[in-house]
CSV table of C-alpha atoms and ligand atoms in Angstrom, one decimal:
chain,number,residue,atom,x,y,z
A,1,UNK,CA,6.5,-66.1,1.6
A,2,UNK,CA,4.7,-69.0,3.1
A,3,UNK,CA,6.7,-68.2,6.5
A,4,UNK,CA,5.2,-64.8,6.1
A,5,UNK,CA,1.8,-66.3,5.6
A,6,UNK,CA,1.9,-69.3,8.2
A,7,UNK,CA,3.9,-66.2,10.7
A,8,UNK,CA,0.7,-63.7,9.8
A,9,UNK,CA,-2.1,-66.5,10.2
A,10,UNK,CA,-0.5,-67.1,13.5
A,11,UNK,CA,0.2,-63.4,14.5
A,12,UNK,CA,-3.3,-62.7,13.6
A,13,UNK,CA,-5.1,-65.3,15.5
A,14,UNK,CA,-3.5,-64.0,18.6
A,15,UNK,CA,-4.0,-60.3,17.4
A,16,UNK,CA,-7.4,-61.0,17.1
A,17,UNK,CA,-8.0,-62.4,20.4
A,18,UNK,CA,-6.5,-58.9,21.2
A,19,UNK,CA,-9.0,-57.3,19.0
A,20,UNK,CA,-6.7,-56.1,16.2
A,21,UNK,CA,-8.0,-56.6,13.0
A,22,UNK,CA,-5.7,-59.3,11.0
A,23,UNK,CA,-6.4,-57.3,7.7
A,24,UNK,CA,-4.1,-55.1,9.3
A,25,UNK,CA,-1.5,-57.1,10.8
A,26,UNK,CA,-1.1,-58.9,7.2
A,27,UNK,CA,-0.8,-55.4,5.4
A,28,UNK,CA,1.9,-54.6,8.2
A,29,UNK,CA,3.7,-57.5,7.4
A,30,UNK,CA,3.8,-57.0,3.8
A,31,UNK,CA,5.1,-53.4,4.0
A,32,UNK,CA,7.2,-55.1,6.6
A,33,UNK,CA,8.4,-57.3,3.3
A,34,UNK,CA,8.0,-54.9,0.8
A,35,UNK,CA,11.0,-52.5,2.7
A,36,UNK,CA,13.2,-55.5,2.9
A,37,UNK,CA,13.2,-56.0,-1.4
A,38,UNK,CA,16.7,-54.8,-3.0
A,39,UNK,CA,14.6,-51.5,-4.4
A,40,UNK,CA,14.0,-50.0,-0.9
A,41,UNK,CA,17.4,-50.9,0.8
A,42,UNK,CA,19.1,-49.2,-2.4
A,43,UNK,CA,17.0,-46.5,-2.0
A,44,UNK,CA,19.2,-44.1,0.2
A,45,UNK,CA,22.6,-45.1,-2.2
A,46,UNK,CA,20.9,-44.4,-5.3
A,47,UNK,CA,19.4,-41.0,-4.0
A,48,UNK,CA,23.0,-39.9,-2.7
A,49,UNK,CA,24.9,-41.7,-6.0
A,50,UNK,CA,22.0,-39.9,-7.9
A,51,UNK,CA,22.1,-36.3,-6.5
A,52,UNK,CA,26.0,-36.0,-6.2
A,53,UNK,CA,26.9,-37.1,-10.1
A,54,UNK,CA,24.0,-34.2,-10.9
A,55,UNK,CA,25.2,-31.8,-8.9
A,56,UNK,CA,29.0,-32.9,-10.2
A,57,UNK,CA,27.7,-32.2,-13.6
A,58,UNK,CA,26.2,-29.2,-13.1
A,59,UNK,CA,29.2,-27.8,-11.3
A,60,UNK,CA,31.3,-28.2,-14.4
A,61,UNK,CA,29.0,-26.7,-16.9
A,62,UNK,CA,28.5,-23.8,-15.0
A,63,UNK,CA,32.0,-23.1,-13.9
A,64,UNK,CA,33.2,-21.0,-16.3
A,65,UNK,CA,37.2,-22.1,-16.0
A,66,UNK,CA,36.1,-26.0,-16.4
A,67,UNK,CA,36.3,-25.0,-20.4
A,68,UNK,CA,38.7,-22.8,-20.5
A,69,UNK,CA,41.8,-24.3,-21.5
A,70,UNK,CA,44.1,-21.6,-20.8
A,71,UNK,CA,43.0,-21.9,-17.3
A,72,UNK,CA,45.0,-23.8,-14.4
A,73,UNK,CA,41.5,-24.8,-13.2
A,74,UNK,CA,40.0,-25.7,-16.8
A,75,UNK,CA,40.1,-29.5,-17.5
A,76,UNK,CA,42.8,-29.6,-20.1
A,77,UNK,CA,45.2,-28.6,-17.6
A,78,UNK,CA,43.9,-31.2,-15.2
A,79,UNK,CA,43.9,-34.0,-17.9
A,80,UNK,CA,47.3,-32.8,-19.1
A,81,UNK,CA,48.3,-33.2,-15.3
A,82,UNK,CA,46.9,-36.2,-14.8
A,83,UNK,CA,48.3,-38.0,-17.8
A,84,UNK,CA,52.1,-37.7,-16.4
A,85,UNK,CA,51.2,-40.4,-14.1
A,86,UNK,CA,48.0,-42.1,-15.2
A,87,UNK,CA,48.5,-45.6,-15.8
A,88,UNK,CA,46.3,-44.5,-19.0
A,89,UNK,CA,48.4,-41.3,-19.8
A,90,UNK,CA,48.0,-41.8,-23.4
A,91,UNK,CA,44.8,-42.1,-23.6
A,92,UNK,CA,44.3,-39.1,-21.2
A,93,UNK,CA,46.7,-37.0,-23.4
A,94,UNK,CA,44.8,-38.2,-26.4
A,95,UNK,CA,41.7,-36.7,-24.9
A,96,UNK,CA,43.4,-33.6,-23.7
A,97,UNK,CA,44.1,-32.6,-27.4
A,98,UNK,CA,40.3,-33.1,-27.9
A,99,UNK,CA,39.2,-31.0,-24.2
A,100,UNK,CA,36.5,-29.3,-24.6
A,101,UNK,CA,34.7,-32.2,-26.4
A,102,UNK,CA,36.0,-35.1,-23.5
A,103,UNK,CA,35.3,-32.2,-20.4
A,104,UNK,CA,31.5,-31.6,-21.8
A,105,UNK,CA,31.2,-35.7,-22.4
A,106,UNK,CA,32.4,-36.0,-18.7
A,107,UNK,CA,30.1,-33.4,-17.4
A,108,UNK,CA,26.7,-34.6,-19.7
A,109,UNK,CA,28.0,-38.5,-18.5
A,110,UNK,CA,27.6,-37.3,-14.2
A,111,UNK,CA,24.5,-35.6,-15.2
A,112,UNK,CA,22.8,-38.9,-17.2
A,113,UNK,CA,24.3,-40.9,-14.8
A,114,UNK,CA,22.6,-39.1,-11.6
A,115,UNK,CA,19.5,-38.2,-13.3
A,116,UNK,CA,19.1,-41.7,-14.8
A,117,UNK,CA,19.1,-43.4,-11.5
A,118,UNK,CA,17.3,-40.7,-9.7
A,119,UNK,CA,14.3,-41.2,-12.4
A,120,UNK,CA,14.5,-44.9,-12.4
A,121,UNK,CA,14.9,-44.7,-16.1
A,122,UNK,CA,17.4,-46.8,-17.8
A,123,UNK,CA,18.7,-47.6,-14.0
A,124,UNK,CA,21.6,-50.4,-14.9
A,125,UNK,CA,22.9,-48.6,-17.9
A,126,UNK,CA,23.0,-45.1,-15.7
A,127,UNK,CA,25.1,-46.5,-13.0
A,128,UNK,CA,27.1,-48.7,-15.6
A,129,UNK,CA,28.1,-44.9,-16.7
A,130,UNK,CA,28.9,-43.8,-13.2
A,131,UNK,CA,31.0,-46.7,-12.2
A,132,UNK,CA,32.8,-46.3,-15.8
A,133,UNK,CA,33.0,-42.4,-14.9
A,134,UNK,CA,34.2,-43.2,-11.1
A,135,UNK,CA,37.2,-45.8,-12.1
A,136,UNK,CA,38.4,-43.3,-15.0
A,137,UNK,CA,38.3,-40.4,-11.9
A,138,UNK,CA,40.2,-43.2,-10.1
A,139,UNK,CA,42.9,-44.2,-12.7
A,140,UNK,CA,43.3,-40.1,-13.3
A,141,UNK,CA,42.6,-38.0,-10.5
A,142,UNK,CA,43.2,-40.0,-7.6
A,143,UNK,CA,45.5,-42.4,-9.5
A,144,UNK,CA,48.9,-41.1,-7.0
A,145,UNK,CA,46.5,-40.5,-3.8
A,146,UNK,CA,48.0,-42.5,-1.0
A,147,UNK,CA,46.3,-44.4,0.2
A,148,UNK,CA,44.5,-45.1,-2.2
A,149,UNK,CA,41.3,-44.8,0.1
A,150,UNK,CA,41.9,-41.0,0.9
A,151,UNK,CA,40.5,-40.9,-3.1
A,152,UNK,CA,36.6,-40.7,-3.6
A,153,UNK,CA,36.3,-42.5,-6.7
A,154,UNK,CA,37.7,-46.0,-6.1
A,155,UNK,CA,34.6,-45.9,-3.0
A,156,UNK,CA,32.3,-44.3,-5.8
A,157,UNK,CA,33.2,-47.0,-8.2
A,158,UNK,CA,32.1,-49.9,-6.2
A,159,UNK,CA,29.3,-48.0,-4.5
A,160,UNK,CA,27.8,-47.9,-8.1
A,161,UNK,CA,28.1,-51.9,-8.5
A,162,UNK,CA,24.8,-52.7,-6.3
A,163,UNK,CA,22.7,-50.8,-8.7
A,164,UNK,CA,24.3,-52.1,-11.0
A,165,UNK,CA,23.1,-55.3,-10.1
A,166,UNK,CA,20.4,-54.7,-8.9
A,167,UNK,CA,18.3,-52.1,-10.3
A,168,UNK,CA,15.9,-50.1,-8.9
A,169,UNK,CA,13.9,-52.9,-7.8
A,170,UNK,CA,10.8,-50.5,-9.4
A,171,UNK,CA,10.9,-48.4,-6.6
A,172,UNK,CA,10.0,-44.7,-7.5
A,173,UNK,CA,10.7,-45.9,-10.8
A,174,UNK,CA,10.2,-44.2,-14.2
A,175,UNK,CA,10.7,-47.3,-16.1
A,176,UNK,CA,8.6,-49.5,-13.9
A,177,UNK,CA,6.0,-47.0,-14.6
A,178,UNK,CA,6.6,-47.5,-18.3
A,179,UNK,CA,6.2,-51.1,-18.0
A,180,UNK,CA,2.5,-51.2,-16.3
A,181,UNK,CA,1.6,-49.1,-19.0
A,182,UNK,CA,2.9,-51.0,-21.6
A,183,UNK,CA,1.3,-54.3,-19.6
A,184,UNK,CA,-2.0,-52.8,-19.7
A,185,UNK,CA,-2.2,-52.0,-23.4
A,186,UNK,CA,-0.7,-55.3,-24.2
A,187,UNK,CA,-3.7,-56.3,-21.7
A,188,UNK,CA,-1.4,-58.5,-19.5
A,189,UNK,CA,-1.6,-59.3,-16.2
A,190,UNK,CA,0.5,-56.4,-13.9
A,191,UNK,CA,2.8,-58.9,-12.9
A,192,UNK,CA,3.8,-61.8,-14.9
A,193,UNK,CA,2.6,-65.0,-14.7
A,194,UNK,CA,4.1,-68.5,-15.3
A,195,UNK,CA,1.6,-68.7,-17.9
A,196,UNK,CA,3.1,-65.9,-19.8
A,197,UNK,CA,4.5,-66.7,-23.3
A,198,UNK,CA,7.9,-66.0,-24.4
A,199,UNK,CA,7.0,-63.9,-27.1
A,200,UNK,CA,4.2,-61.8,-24.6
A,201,UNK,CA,7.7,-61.0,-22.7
A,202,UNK,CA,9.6,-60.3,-25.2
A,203,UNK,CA,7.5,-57.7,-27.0
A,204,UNK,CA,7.1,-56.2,-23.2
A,205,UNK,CA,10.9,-56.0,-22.6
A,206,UNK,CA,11.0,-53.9,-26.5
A,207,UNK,CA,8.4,-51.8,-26.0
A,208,UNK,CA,10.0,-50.7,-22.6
A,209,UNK,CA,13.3,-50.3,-23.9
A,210,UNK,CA,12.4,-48.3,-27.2
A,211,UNK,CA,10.1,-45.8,-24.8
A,212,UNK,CA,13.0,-45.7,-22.2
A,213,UNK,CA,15.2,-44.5,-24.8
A,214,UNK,CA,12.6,-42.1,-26.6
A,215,UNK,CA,12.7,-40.7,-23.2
A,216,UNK,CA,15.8,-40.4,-22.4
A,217,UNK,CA,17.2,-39.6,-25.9
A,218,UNK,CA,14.9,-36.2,-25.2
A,219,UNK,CA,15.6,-35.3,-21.9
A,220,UNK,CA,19.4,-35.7,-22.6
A,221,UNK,CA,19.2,-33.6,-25.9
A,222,UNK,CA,17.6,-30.7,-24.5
A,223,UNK,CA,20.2,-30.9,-21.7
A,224,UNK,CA,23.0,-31.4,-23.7
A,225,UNK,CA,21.8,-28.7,-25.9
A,226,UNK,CA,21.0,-26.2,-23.4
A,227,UNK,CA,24.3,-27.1,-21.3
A,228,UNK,CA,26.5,-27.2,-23.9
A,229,UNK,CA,25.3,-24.0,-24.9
A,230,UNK,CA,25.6,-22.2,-21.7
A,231,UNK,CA,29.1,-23.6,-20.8
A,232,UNK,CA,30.2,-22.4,-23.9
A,233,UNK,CA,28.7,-19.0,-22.7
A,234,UNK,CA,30.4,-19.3,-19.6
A,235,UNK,CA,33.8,-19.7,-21.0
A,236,UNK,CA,33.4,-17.1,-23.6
A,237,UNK,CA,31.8,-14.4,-21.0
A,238,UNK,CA,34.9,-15.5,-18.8
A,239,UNK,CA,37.9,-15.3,-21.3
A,240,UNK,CA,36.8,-11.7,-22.0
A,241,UNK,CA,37.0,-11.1,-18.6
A,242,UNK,CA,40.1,-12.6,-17.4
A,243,UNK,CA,41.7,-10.9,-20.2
A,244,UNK,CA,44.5,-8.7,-18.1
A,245,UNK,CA,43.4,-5.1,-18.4
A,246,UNK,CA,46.5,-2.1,-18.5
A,247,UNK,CA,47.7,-1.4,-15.1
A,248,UNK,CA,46.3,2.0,-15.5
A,249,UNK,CA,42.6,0.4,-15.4
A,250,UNK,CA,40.9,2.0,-12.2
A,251,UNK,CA,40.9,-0.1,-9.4
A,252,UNK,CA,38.6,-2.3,-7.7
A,253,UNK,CA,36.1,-2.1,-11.0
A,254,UNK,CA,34.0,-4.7,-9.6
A,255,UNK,CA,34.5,-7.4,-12.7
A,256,UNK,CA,34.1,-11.4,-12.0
A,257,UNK,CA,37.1,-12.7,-11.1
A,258,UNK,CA,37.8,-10.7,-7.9
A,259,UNK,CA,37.0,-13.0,-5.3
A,260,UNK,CA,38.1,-12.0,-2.2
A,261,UNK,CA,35.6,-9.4,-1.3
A,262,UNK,CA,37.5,-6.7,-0.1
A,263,UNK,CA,37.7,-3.2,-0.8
A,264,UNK,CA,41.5,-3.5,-2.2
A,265,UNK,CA,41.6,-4.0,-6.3
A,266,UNK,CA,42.8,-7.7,-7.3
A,267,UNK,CA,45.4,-8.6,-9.1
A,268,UNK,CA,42.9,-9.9,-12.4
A,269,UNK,CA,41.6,-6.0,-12.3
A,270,UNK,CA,44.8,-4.3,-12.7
A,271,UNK,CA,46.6,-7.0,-14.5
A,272,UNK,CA,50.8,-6.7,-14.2
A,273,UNK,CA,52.0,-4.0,-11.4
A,274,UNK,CA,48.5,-4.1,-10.3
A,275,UNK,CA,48.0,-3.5,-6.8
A,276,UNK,CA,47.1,-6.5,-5.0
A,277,UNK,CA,47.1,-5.4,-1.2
A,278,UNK,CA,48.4,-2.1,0.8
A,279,UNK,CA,51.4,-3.4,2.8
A,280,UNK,CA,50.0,-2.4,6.0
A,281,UNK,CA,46.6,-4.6,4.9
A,282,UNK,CA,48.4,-8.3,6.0
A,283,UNK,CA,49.2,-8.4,9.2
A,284,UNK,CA,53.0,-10.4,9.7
A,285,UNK,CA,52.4,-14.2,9.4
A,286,UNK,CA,49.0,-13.5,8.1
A,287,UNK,CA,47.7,-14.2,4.2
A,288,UNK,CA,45.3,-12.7,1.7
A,289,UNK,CA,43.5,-14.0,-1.1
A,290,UNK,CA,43.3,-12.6,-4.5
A,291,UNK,CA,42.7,-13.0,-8.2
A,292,UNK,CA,46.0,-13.7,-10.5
A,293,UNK,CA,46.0,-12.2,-13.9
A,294,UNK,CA,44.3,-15.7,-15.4
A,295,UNK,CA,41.9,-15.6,-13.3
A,296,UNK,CA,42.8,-18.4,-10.8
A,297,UNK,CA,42.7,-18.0,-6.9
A,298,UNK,CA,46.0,-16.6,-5.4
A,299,UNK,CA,47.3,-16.0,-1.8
A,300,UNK,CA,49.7,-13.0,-0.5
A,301,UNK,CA,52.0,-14.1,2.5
A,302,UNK,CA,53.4,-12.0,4.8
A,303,UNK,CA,55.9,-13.7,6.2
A,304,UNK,CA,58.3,-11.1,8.0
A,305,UNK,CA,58.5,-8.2,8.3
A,306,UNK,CA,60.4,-6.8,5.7
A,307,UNK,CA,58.8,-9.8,2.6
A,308,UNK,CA,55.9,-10.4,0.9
A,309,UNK,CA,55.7,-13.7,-1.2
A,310,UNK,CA,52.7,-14.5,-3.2
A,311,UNK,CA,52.0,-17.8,-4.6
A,312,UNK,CA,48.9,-19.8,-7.3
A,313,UNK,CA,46.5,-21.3,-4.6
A,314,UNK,CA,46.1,-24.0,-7.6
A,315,UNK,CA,46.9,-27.5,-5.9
A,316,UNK,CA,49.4,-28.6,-8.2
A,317,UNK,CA,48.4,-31.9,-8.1
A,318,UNK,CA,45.1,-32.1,-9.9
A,319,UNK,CA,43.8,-28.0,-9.7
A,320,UNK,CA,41.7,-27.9,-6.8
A,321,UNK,CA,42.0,-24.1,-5.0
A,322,UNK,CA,44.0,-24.9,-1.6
A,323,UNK,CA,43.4,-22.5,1.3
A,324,UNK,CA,46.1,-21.4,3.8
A,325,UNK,CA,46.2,-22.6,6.9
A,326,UNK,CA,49.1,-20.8,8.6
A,327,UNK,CA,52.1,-21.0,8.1
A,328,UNK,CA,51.2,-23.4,4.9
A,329,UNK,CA,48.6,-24.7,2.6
A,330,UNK,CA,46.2,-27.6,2.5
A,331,UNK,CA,44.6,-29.0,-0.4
A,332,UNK,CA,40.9,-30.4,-0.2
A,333,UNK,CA,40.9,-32.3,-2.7
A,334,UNK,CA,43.2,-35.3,-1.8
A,335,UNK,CA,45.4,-34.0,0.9
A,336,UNK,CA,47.9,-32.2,-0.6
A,337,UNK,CA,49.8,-29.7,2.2
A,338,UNK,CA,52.4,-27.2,1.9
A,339,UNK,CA,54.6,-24.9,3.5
A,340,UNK,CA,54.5,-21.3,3.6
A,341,UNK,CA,57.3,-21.2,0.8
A,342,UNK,CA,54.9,-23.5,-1.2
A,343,UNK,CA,56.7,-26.2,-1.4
A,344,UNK,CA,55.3,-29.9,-1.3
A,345,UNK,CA,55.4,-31.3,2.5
A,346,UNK,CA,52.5,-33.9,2.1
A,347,UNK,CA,50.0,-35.9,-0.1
A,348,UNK,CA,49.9,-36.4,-3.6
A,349,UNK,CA,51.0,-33.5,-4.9
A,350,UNK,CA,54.5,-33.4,-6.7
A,351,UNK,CA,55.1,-29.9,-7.6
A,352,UNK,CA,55.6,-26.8,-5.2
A,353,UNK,CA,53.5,-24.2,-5.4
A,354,UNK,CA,53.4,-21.3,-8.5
A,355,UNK,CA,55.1,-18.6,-7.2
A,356,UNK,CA,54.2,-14.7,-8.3
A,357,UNK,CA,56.1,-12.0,-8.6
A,358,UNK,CA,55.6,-9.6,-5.9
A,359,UNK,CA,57.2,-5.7,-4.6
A,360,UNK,CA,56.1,-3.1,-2.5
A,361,UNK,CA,55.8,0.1,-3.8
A,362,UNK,CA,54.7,3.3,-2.2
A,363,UNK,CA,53.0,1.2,0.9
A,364,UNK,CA,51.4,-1.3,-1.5
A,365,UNK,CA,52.1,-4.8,-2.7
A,366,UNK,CA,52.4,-4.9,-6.6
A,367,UNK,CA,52.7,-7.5,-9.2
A,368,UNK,CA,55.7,-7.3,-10.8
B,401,FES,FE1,44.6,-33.5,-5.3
B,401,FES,FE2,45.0,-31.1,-4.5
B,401,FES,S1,43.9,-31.6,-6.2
B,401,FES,S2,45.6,-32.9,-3.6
């Protein structure tokens, strides 16, 4: 800081022979200083960390297969997946028997995680969880991505470590606000002083930490209240739904689980020997997306003239919905490709590709 001084006396004598004020210069230089601190260089990592471990959250309470554990997409068949060649596989199959109770943990621990740093409250324990969250993503999920750096969460769990270390430097900070306050009624100084006592500090550094917890032990009870109760909803609302109805069920009924927006019934609505396309519908070499009985995305190939194959767009590596990219089928998620018979030609995925039952009958494409 003297530099800064000595630099603005200096600055400001010849600013002032210019006629700029050297109030001004000086306030210049310290905003110049202030943006330089840990708290503002941070800033655009802990907004991005912050908003993308909510939004992960959020995303799994409100899908309504993440719960469902007699869905492909639900997390117990991802954990179930993943602990054939985790290097913690018991520990994943341990929590698989307990799903529903590890998925909403995992979903709660992105949301306190991001909401924690994004409020500036509790900001080192917050992205303690995240990086603990990240690295268990990276001995699971990504654990057989090659290379490893295709994977998110090993980049995730180091980009976690400099707010881990550093805090939010009390920059848009809920718990920095907490601290003045509690500064003022203890009628201290703002800052500290060299002349504060020990015991000043330490009744500071309680009183923040017991109000910092009040806080967040509410805002993370009505959330975990309210979310657990309307992922339970979801999955409930969605089991009913996904339930296969008698092939005699009229067509195209409109209920959740048809996703592919056209006019021809899905697979989920008519349940087995359902009509899932007219024959003439997919063009040779072209695909079409539909629902499978359980709900999950599915694809309809057309491969010559005289076939129709149809196969679980469920990446078999960790559950992420692949899209066809003719002739095959890529995976988002990690990389995962495969050919149009759905078997594995690249990335981490190990298995080929569910196959379903198809015929044509009368002009359409059946289950069956
Ligand atoms: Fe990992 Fe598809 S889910 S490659």
């Amino acid at each position: 800081m003297p530099e800064i001084a000595r630099l603005g006396q200096v600055s400001a004598q010849q600013t002032q022979r210019r006629g700029t004020p050297p109030s001004s210069l000086r306030a210049r230089l310290r905003d110049d200083a202030r943006l330089q601190s840990p708290g503002w260089i941070l800033l655009p990592l802990r907004a991005f960390l912050g908003v993308t471990f909510v939004y992960a959250g959020l995303s799994k309470i409100l899908d309504p297969h993440y719960l469902d554990s007699g869905s492909p997409l639900g997390v117990h068949a991802q954990m179930v997946h993943a602990a054939t060649a985790s290097p913690i596989g018991w520990l994943v199959s341990v929590s698989a028997d307990h799903a529903t109770f590890t998925g909403l943990a995992i979903a709660f621990g992105e949301l306190a995680a991001g909401a924690g740093v994004l409020l500036g409250l509790l900001t080192r324990l917050a992205a303690l969880g995240g990086m603990l969250l990240a690295l268990s993503f990276f001995l699971t999920v990504s654990w057989t991505t090659t290379p490893y750096y295709y994977g998110a969460d090993i980049v995730f769990a180091f980009a976690w470590t400099p707010l881990l270390l550093a805090g939010d430097g009390s920059v848009y900070s809920l718990g920095a606000a907490i601290r003045a306050r509690v500064r003022e009624e203890l009628h201290l100084t703002p800052q500290p002083t060299a002349r504060e006592t020990l015991a000043a500090r330490d009744a500071v550094e309680r009183r923040v930490l017991l109000r910092s917890g009040a806080l967040a032990g509410l805002i993370g009870g009505v959330t975990v209240l309210g979310g657990t109760a309307i992922a339970l909803v979801r999955r409930t609302s969605t089991g009913a739904t996904l339930t296969p109805t008698p092939a005699s069920s009229p067509a195209g009924t409109g209920q959740p689980g048809e996703d592919d927006g056209s006019s021809t019934p899905s697979a989920s609505s008519a349940g087995s020997g359902g009509v899932i396309a007219a024959a003439s519908e997919v063009a040779v070499g072209a695909a079409k997306s539909f629902t499978a009985a359980d709900g999950s995305p599915a694809y309809l190939l057309h491969p010559s003239a005289d076939s129709f194959v149809a196969f679980s767009a469920v990446c078999t590596h960790q559950g992420c919905p692949v899209s066809f990219v003719g002739p095959g089928f890529r995976c988002p998620c990690h990389g995962a490709s495969y050919d149009g018979s759905g078997q594995v030609t690249g990335g981490p995925a190990r298995s080929p590709l569910a196959k379903i039952p198809v015929r044509v009958v009368g002009g359409n494409v059946v289950r069956g």
